[in-house]
Coordinates of C-alpha atoms in Angstrom, one line a residue:
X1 CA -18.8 3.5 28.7
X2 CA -16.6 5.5 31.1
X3 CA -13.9 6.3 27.8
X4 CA -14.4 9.3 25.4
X5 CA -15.7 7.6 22.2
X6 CA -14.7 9.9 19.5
X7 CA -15.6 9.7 15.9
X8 CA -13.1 8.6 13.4
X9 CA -12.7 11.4 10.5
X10 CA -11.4 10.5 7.3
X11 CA -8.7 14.0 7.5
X12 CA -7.4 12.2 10.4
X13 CA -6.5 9.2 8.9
X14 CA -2.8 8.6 7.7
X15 CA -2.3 9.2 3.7
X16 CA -0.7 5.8 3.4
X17 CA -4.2 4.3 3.9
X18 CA -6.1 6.8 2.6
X19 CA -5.4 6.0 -1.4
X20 CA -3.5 7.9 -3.4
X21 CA -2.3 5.3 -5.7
X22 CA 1.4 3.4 -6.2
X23 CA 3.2 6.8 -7.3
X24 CA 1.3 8.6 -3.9
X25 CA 3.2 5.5 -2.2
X26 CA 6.7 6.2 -0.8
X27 CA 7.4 2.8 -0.6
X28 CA 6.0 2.0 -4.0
X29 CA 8.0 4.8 -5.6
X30 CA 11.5 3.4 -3.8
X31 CA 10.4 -0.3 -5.0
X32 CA 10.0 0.5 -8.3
X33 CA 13.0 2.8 -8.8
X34 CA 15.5 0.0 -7.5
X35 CA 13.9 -2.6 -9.7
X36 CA 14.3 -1.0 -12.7
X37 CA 17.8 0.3 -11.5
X38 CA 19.2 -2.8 -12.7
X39 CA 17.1 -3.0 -15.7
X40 CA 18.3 0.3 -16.8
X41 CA 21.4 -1.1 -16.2
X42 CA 21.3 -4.0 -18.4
X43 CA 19.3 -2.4 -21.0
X44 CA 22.1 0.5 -21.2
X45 CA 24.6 -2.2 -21.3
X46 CA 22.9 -4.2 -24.1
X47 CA 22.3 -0.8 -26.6
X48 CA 25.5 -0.1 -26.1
X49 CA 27.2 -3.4 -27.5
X50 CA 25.1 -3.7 -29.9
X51 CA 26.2 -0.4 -31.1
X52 CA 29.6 -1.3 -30.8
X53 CA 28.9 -5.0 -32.4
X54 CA 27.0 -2.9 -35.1
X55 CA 30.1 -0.7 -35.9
X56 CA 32.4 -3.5 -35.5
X57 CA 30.4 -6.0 -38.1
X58 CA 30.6 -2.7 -40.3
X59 CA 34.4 -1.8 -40.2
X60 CA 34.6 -5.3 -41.2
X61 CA 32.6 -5.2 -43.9
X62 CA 34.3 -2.1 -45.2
X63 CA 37.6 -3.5 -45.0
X64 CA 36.2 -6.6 -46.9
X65 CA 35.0 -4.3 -49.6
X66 CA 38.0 -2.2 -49.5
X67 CA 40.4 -5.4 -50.2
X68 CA 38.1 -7.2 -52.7
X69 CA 37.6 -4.1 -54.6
X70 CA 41.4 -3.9 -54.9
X71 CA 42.0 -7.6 -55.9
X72 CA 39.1 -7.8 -58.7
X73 CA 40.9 -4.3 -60.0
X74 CA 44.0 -6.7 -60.0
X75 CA 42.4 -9.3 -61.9
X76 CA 40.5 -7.7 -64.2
X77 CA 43.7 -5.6 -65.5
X78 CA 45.9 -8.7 -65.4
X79 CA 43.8 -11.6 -66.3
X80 CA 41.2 -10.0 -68.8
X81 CA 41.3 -10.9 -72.6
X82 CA 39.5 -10.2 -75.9
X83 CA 38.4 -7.8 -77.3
X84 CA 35.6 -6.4 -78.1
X85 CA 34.2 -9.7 -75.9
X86 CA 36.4 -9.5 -72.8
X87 CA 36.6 -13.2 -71.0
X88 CA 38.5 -13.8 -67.7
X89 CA 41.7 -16.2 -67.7
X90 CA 40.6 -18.6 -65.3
X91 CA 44.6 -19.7 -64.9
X92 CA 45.9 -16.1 -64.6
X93 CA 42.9 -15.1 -62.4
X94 CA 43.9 -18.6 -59.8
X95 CA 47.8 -17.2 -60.1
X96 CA 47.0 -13.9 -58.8
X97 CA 44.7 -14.8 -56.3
X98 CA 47.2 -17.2 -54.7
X99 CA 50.1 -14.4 -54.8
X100 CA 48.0 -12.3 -52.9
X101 CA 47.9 -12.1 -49.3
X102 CA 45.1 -13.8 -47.5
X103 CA 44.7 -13.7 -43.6
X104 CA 43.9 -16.9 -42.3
X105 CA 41.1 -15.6 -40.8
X106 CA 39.4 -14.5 -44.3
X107 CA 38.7 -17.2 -47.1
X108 CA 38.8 -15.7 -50.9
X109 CA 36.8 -17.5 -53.3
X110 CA 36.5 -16.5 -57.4
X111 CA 33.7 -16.8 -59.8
X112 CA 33.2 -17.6 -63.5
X113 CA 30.4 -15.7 -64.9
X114 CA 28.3 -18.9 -65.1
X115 CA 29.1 -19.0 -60.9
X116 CA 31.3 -22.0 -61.7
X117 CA 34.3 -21.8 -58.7
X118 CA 37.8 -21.0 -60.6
X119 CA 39.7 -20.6 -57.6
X120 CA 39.5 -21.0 -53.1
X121 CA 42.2 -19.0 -51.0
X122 CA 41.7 -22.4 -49.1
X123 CA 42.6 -24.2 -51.7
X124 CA 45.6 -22.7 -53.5
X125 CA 46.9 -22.0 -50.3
X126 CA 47.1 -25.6 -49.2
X127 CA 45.4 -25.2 -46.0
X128 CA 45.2 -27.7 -43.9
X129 CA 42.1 -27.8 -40.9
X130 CA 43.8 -29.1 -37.4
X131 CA 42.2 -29.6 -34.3
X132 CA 43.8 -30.2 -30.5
X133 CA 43.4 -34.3 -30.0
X134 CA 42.0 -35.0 -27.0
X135 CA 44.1 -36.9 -24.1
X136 CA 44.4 -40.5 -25.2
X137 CA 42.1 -42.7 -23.0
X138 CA 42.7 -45.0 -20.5
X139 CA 41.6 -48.6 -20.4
X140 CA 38.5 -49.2 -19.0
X141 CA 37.3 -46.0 -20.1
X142 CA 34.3 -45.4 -22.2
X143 CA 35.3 -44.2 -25.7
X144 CA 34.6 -40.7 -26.7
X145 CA 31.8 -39.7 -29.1
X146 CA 32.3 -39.6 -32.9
X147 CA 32.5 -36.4 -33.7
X148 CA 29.0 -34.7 -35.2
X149 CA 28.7 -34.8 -38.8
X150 CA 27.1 -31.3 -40.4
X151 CA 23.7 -31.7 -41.2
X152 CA 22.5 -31.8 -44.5
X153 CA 20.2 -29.3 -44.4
X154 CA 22.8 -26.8 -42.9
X155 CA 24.8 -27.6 -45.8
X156 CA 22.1 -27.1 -48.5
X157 CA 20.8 -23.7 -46.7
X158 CA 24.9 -22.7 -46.5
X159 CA 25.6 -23.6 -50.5
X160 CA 22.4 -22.0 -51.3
X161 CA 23.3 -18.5 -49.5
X162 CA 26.2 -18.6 -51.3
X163 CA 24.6 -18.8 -54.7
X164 CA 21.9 -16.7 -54.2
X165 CA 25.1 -14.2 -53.3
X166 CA 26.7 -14.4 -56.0
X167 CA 24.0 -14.5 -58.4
X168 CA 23.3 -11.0 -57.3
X169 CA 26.6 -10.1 -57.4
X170 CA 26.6 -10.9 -61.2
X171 CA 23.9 -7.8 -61.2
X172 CA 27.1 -5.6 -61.0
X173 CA 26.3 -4.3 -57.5
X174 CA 28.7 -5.8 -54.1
X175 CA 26.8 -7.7 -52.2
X176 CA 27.2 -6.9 -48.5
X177 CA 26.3 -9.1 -45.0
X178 CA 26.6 -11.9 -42.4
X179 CA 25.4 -15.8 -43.5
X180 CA 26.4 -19.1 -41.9
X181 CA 28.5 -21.6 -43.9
X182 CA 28.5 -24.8 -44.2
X183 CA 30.3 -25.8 -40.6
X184 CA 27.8 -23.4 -38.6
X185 CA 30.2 -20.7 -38.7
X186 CA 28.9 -17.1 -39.0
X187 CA 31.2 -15.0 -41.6
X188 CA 31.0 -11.6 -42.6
X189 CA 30.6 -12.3 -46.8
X190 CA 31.1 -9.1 -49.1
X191 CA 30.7 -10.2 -53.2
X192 CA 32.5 -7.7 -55.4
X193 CA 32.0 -8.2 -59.0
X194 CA 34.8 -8.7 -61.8
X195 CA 33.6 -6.0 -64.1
X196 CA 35.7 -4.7 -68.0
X197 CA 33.5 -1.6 -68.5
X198 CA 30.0 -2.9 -67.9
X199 CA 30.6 -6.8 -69.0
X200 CA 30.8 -9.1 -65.5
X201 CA 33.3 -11.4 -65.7
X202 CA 33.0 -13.0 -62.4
X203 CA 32.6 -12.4 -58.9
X204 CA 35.1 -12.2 -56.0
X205 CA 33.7 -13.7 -52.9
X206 CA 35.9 -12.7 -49.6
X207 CA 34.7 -13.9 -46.2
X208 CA 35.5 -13.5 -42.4
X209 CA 34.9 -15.7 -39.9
X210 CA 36.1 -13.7 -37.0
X211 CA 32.5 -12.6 -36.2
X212 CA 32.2 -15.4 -33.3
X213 CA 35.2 -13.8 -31.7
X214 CA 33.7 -10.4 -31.7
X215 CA 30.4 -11.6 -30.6
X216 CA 32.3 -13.2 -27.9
X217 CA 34.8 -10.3 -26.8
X218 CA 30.7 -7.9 -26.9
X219 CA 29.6 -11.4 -24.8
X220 CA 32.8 -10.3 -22.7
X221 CA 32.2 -7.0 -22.9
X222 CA 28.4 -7.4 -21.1
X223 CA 29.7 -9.3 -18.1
X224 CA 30.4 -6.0 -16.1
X225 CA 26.8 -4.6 -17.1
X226 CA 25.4 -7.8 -15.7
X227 CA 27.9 -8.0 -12.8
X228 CA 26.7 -4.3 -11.9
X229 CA 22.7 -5.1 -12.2
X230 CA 23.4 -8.4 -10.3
X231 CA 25.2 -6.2 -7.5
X232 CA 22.6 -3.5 -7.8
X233 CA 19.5 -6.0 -7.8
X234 CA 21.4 -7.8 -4.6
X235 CA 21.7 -4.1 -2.9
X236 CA 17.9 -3.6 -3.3
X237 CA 17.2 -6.7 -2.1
X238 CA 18.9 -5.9 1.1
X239 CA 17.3 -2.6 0.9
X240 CA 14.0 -4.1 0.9
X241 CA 14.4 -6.4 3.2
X242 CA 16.1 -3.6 5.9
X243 CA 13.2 -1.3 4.6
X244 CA 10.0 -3.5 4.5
X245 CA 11.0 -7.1 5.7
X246 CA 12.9 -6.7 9.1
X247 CA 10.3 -3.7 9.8
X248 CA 7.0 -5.8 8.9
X249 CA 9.0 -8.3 11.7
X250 CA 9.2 -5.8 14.2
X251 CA 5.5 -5.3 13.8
X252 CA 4.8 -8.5 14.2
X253 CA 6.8 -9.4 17.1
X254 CA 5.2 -6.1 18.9
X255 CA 2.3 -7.5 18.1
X256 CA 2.5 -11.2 19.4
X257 CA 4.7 -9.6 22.6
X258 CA 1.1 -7.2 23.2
X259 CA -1.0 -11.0 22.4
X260 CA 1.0 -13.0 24.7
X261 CA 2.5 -10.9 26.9
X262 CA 0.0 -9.0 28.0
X263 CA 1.8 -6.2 26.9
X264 CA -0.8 -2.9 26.9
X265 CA 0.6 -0.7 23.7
X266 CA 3.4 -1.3 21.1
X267 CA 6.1 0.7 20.9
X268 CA 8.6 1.1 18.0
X269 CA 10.2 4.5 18.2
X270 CA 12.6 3.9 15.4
X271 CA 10.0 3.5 13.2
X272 CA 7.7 5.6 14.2
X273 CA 10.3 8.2 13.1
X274 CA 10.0 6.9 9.6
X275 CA 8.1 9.2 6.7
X276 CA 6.5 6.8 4.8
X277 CA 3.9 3.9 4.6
X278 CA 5.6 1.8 7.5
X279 CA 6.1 4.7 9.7
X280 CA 2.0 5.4 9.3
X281 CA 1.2 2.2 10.3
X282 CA 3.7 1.9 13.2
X283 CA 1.7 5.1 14.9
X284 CA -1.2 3.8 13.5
X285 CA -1.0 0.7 15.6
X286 CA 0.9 2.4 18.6
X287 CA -2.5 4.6 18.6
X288 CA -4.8 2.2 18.2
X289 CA -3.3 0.1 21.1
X290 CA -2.7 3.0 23.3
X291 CA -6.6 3.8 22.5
X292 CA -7.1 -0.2 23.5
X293 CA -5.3 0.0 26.9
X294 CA -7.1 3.1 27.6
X295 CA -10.3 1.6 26.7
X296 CA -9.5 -1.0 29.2
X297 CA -8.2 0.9 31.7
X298 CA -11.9 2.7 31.4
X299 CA -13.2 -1.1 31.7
X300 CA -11.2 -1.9 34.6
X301 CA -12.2 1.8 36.8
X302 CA -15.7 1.8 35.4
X303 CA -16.2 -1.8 36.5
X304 CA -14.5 -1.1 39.9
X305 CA -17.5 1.6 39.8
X306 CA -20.4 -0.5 39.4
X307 CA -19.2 -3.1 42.1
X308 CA -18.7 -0.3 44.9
X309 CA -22.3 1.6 43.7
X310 CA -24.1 -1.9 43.6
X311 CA -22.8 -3.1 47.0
X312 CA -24.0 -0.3 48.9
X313 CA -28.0 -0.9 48.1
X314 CA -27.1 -4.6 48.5
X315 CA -25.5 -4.1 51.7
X316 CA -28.8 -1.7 52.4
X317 CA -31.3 -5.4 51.6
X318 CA -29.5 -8.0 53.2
X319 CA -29.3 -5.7 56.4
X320 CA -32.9 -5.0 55.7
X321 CA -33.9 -8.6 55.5
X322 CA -31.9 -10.0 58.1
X323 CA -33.7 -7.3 60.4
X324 CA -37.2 -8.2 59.3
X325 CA -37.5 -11.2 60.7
X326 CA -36.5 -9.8 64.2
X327 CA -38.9 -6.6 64.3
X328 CA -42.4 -7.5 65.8
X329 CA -43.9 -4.0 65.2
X330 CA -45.8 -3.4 61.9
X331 CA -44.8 0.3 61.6
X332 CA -41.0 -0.9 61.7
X333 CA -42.0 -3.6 59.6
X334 CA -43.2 -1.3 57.0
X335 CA -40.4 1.4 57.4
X336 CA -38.0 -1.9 56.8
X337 CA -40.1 -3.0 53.7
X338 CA -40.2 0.7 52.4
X339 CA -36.3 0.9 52.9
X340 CA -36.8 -2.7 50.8
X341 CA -38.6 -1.5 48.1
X342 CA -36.0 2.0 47.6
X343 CA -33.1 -0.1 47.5
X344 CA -34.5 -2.5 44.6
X345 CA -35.8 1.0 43.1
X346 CA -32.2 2.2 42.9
X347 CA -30.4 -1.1 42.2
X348 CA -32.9 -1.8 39.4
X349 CA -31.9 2.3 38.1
X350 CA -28.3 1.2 38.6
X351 CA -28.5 -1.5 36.5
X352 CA -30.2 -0.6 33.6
X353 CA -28.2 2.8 33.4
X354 CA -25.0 0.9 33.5
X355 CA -26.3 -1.6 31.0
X356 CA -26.7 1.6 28.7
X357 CA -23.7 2.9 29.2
X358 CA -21.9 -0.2 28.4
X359 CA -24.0 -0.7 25.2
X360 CA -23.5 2.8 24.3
X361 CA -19.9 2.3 22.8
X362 CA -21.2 0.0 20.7
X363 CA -24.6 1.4 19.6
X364 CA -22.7 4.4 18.8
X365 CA -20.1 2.4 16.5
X366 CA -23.0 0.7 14.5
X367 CA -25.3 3.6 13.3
X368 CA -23.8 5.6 10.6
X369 CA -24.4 9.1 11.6
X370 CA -27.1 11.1 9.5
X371 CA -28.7 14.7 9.7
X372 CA -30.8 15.4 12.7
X373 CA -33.4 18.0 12.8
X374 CA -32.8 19.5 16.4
X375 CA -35.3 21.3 16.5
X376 CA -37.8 18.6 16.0
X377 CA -36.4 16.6 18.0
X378 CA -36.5 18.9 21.0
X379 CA -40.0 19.9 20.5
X380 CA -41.2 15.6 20.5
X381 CA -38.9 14.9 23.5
X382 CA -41.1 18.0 25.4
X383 CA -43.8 17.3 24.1
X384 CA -43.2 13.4 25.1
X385 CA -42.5 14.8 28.6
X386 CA -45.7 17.2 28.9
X387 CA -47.9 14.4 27.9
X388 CA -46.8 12.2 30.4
X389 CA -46.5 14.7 33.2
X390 CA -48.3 14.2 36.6
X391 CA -50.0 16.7 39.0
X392 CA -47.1 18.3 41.2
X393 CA -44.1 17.1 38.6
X394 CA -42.3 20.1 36.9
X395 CA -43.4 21.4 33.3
X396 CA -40.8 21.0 30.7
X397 CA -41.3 24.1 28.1
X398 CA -38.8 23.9 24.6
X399 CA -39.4 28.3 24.1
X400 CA -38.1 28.2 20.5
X401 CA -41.1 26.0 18.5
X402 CA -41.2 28.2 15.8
X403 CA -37.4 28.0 14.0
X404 CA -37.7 30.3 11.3
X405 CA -35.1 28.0 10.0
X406 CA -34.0 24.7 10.7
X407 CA -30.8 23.8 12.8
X408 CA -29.3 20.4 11.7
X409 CA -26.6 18.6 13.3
X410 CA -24.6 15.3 11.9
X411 CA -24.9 12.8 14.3
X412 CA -27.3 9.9 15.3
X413 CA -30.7 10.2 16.4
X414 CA -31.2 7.9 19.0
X415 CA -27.7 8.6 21.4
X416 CA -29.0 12.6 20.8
X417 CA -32.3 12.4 22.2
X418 CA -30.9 10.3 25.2
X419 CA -28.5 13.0 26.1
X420 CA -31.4 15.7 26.5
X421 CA -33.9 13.4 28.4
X422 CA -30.7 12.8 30.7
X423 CA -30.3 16.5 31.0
X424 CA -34.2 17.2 31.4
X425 CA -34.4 14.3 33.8
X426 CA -31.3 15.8 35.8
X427 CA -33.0 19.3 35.4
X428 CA -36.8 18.3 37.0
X429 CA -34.8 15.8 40.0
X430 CA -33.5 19.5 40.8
X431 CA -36.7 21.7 40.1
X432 CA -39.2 22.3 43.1
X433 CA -43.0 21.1 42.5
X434 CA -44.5 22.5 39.5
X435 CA -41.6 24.5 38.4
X436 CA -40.4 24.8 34.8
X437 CA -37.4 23.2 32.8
X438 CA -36.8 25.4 29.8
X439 CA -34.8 24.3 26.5
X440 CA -33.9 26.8 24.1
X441 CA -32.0 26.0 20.8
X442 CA -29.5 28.8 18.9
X443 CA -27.3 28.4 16.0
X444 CA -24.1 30.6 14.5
X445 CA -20.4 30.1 14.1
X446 CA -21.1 27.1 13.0
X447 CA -22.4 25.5 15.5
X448 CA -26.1 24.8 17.1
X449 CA -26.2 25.4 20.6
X450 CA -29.2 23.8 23.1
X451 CA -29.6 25.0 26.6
X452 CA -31.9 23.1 29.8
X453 CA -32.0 25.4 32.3
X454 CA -33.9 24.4 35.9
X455 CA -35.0 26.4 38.7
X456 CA -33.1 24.9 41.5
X457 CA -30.9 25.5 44.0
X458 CA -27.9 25.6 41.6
X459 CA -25.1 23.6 41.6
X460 CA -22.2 24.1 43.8
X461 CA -19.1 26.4 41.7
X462 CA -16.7 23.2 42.6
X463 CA -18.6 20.7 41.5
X464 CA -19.7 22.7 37.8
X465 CA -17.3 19.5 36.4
X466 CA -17.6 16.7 39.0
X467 CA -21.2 16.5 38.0
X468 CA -20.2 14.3 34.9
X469 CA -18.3 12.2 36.8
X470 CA -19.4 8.6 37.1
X471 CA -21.8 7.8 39.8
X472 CA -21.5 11.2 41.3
X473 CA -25.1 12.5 42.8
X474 CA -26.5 15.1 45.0
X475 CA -30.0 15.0 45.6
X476 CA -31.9 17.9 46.8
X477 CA -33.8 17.5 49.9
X478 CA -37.0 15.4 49.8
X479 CA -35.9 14.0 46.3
X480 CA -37.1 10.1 46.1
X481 CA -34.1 8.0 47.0
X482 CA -32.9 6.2 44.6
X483 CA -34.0 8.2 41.8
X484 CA -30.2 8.8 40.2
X485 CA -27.9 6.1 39.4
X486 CA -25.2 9.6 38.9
X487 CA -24.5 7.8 35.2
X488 CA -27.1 10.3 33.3
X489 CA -24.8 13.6 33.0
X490 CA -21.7 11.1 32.2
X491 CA -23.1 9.4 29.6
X492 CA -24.2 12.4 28.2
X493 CA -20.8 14.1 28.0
X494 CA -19.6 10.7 26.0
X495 CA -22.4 11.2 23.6
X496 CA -21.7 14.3 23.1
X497 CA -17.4 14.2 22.7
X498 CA -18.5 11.3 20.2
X499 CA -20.4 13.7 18.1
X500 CA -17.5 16.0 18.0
X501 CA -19.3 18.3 20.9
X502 CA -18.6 19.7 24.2
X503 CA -21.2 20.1 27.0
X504 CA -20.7 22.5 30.4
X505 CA -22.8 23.0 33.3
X506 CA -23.1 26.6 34.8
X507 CA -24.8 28.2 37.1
X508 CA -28.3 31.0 36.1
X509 CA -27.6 34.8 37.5
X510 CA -31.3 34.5 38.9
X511 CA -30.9 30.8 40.5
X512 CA -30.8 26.9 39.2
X513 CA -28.6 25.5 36.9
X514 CA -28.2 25.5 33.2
X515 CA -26.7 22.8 31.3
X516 CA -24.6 24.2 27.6
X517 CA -24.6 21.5 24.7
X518 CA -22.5 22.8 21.5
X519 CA -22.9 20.3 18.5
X520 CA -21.0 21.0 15.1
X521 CA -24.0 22.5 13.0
X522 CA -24.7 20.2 9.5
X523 CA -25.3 23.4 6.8
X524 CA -27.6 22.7 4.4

């Protein structure tokens, strides 16, 4: 139509929709870096407790192994005799395990070498379990739970670990680790044997159940890991949604204010200023609906056009018929139906050219472009014309039908051949009786280059670029009225610019006009 349709090239396409994949994607790249932010976080939090729970578990265990091995030296000097069959006093061995010092937080337990219990820090030590009552209840009240008995199997799996323990322990080697006892309670167990020389004599079994308290202070320890990665995750939500969210909004409202508001373009400078996926699309849809209101600003002029053009020849019948009735005299009568005739000649020109040009957008938008043979096609459209020529018309010539080579262009067929039979059209209106058009066809730099040259009067130096104006015409003298709708040359200018062309008019050195088409050249 009356707008410039260009092509679309894929180099002039924005890289966020041109692929490139997630790590091509600014956006992608920002999204992923603040989500694994606060993994990283976590993760680095986590390793590093467990280290520190690892090296905690093991100074425990060391100091376990460090005390028992000092105790069963104790008892094997003090309570060891026979000889050359050592045995262990089981008395002696009780005595010295009650004189020494046991934390409450460790239990001691000794051994026979048949794994038969001599002695229990908890035991000789007359410790007594206590636990915090809870406040007595009131009447009415529902009464409080019994409290939960251990469960068999616990207590089955717990005596078992223990044996198992200590019957490895009678190897001669420590035994060294964490097990559960009886209660649920995790204890950090070390089993030192009671050795005379090589003979075992019994094993020393010294727990700690202070493990829960370390695994709570690491549990303590991790709170500021995940009350960073909680604060971090929180700041990239807000970062997202300032980023992405609130912008996708502003799109959206733009959009709906351009939908209901009649609003011609959107217009979002703050993010147009943006260097990454959202800043593509905001100029991408800022230039599409700029390209929209100028496409319907072309509507709205082009359409002003065709209703002044059309109400001249209609003005031109209805003064025509409303005359006829009045004239008597049949050579009026005939001039009247002649002037008739013309003026359906031309509205009938005017309306078919203007229904091609407002196809033309779309016809050009729905055949994918391919190669075109010019020079083919120049020498079928003349010979089209010569066949079809009457007596008196002028001869159209193409003067290059030998191409030593052939000159290719990218482009679409059809639209192509309807710029040059606009241009030879144009080019025989101007030509006197039997004169010549002549199209020659040259390639280089790229670029094929087709010339229709008349013998006319020439075209006027101000008017070289009015001529592809819409609905601008100049007939020559004695031309048949209403032979140019003055949509031919402008239509072929949009055909052109859509093919990534340019087309000029100028004027010959020896008289008439010649008409310049430059096409991008398609190299084999």
């Amino acid at each position: 139509m009356a707008s410039v349709t260009d092509t679309a090239k894929p180099e002039a396409l924005h890289g966020a929709f041109g692929g490139g994949g997630l790590f091509g994607s600014r956006l992608g790249r920002f999204i992923i870096a603040l989500n694994l932010l606060g993994l990283a976080i976590l993760i680095s939090g986590a390793l590093v407790l467990n280290e520190l729970r690892r090296g905690l578990v093991n100074a425990r265990i060391d100091s376990l192994t460090t005390q028992g091995e000092l105790i069963a030296n104790v008892i094997d000097r003090a309570a060891t005799v026979g000889e050359p069959e050592p045995m262990l006093e089981t008395e002696r061995a009780s005595d010295i395990l009650q004189l020494l010092f046991i934390p409450r937080s460790q239990r001691a337990r000794l051994f026979d070498a048949e794994g038969g219990l001599i002695a229990d820090s908890f035991v000789i030590s007359d410790r007594v379990e206590s636990k915090e009552l809870p406040p007595a209840r009131k009447r009415g009240e529902p009464a409080l739970m019994a409290p939960k008995r251990p469960n068999p199997r616990q207590v089955a799996a717990a005596r078992e670990a223990l044996a198992t323990e200590v019957s490895q322990a009678m190897l001669g080697r420590p035994v060294k680790g964490m097990r559960v006892t009886e209660t649920g309670e995790r204890v950090v167990s070390v089993s030192i044997p009671i050795q005379h020389v090589k003979a075992v004599l019994g094993v020393l079994v010294l727990e700690a159940s202070d493990v829960d308290e370390i695994i709570a202070r690491e549990r303590l320890a991790l709170a500021p890991f995940i009350l960073i990665a909680i604060l971090v995750m929180l700041v990239s939500s807000l970062l997202l949604n300032r980023l992405i969210a609130r912008p996708v909004r502003e799109l959206a409202f733009a959009a709906d204010r351009v939908t209901f508001s009649r609003a011609r373009a959107i217009s979002l400078p703050r993010l147009s200023k943006r260097k990454d996926e959202l800043g593509d699309l905001s100029r991408s849809l800022e230039t599409m609906t700029a390209t929209l209101s100028e496409r319907m600003d072309a509507i709205e002029a082009f359409a002003a056009d065709v209703a002044h053009e059309i109400r001249n020849p209609l003005t031109s019948i209805r003064s025509a018929v409303e005359t006829l009735d009045l004239v008597t005299d049949e050579k009026a009568r005939s001039r009247l139906m002649g002037i008739l005739k013309q003026d359906v000649q031309r509205l009938d020109r005017l309306v078919t050219d203007i229904s091609n040009a407002s196809r033309l957008d779309a016809e050009l938008s729905r055949e994918d472009p391919r190669r075109v043979d010019l020079g083919r096609l120049l020498f079928d459209i003349c010979a089209l014309y010569e066949a079809s020529s009457r007596k008196g018309e002028p001869h159209v010539r193409f003067t290059d039908p030998d191409l030593i080579e052939p000159v290719s262009v990218e482009g679409r067929e059809g639209p192509l051949s309807q710029v040059f039979r606009n241009l030879i059209d144009n080019a025989r209106s101007f030509s006197p009786a039997d004169g010549e058009v002549r199209i020659s066809l040259t390639h280089g730099r790229g670029e094929a280059v087709v010339c229709v040259e008349d013998s006319g009067p020439g075209i006027p130096p101000e008017n070289l670029e009015t001529v592809f104006e819409r609905f601008y015409t100049s007939r020559p003298k004695g031309a048949a009225f209403g032979g140019n709708s003055g949509l031919g040359l402008s239509i072929a200018r949009q055909i052109v610019s859509a093919h990534g062309g340019e087309i000029h008019a100028e004027n010959r050195p020896d008289g008439g006009a010649r008409f310049v088409v430059r096409l991008p050249e398609k190299k084999a």
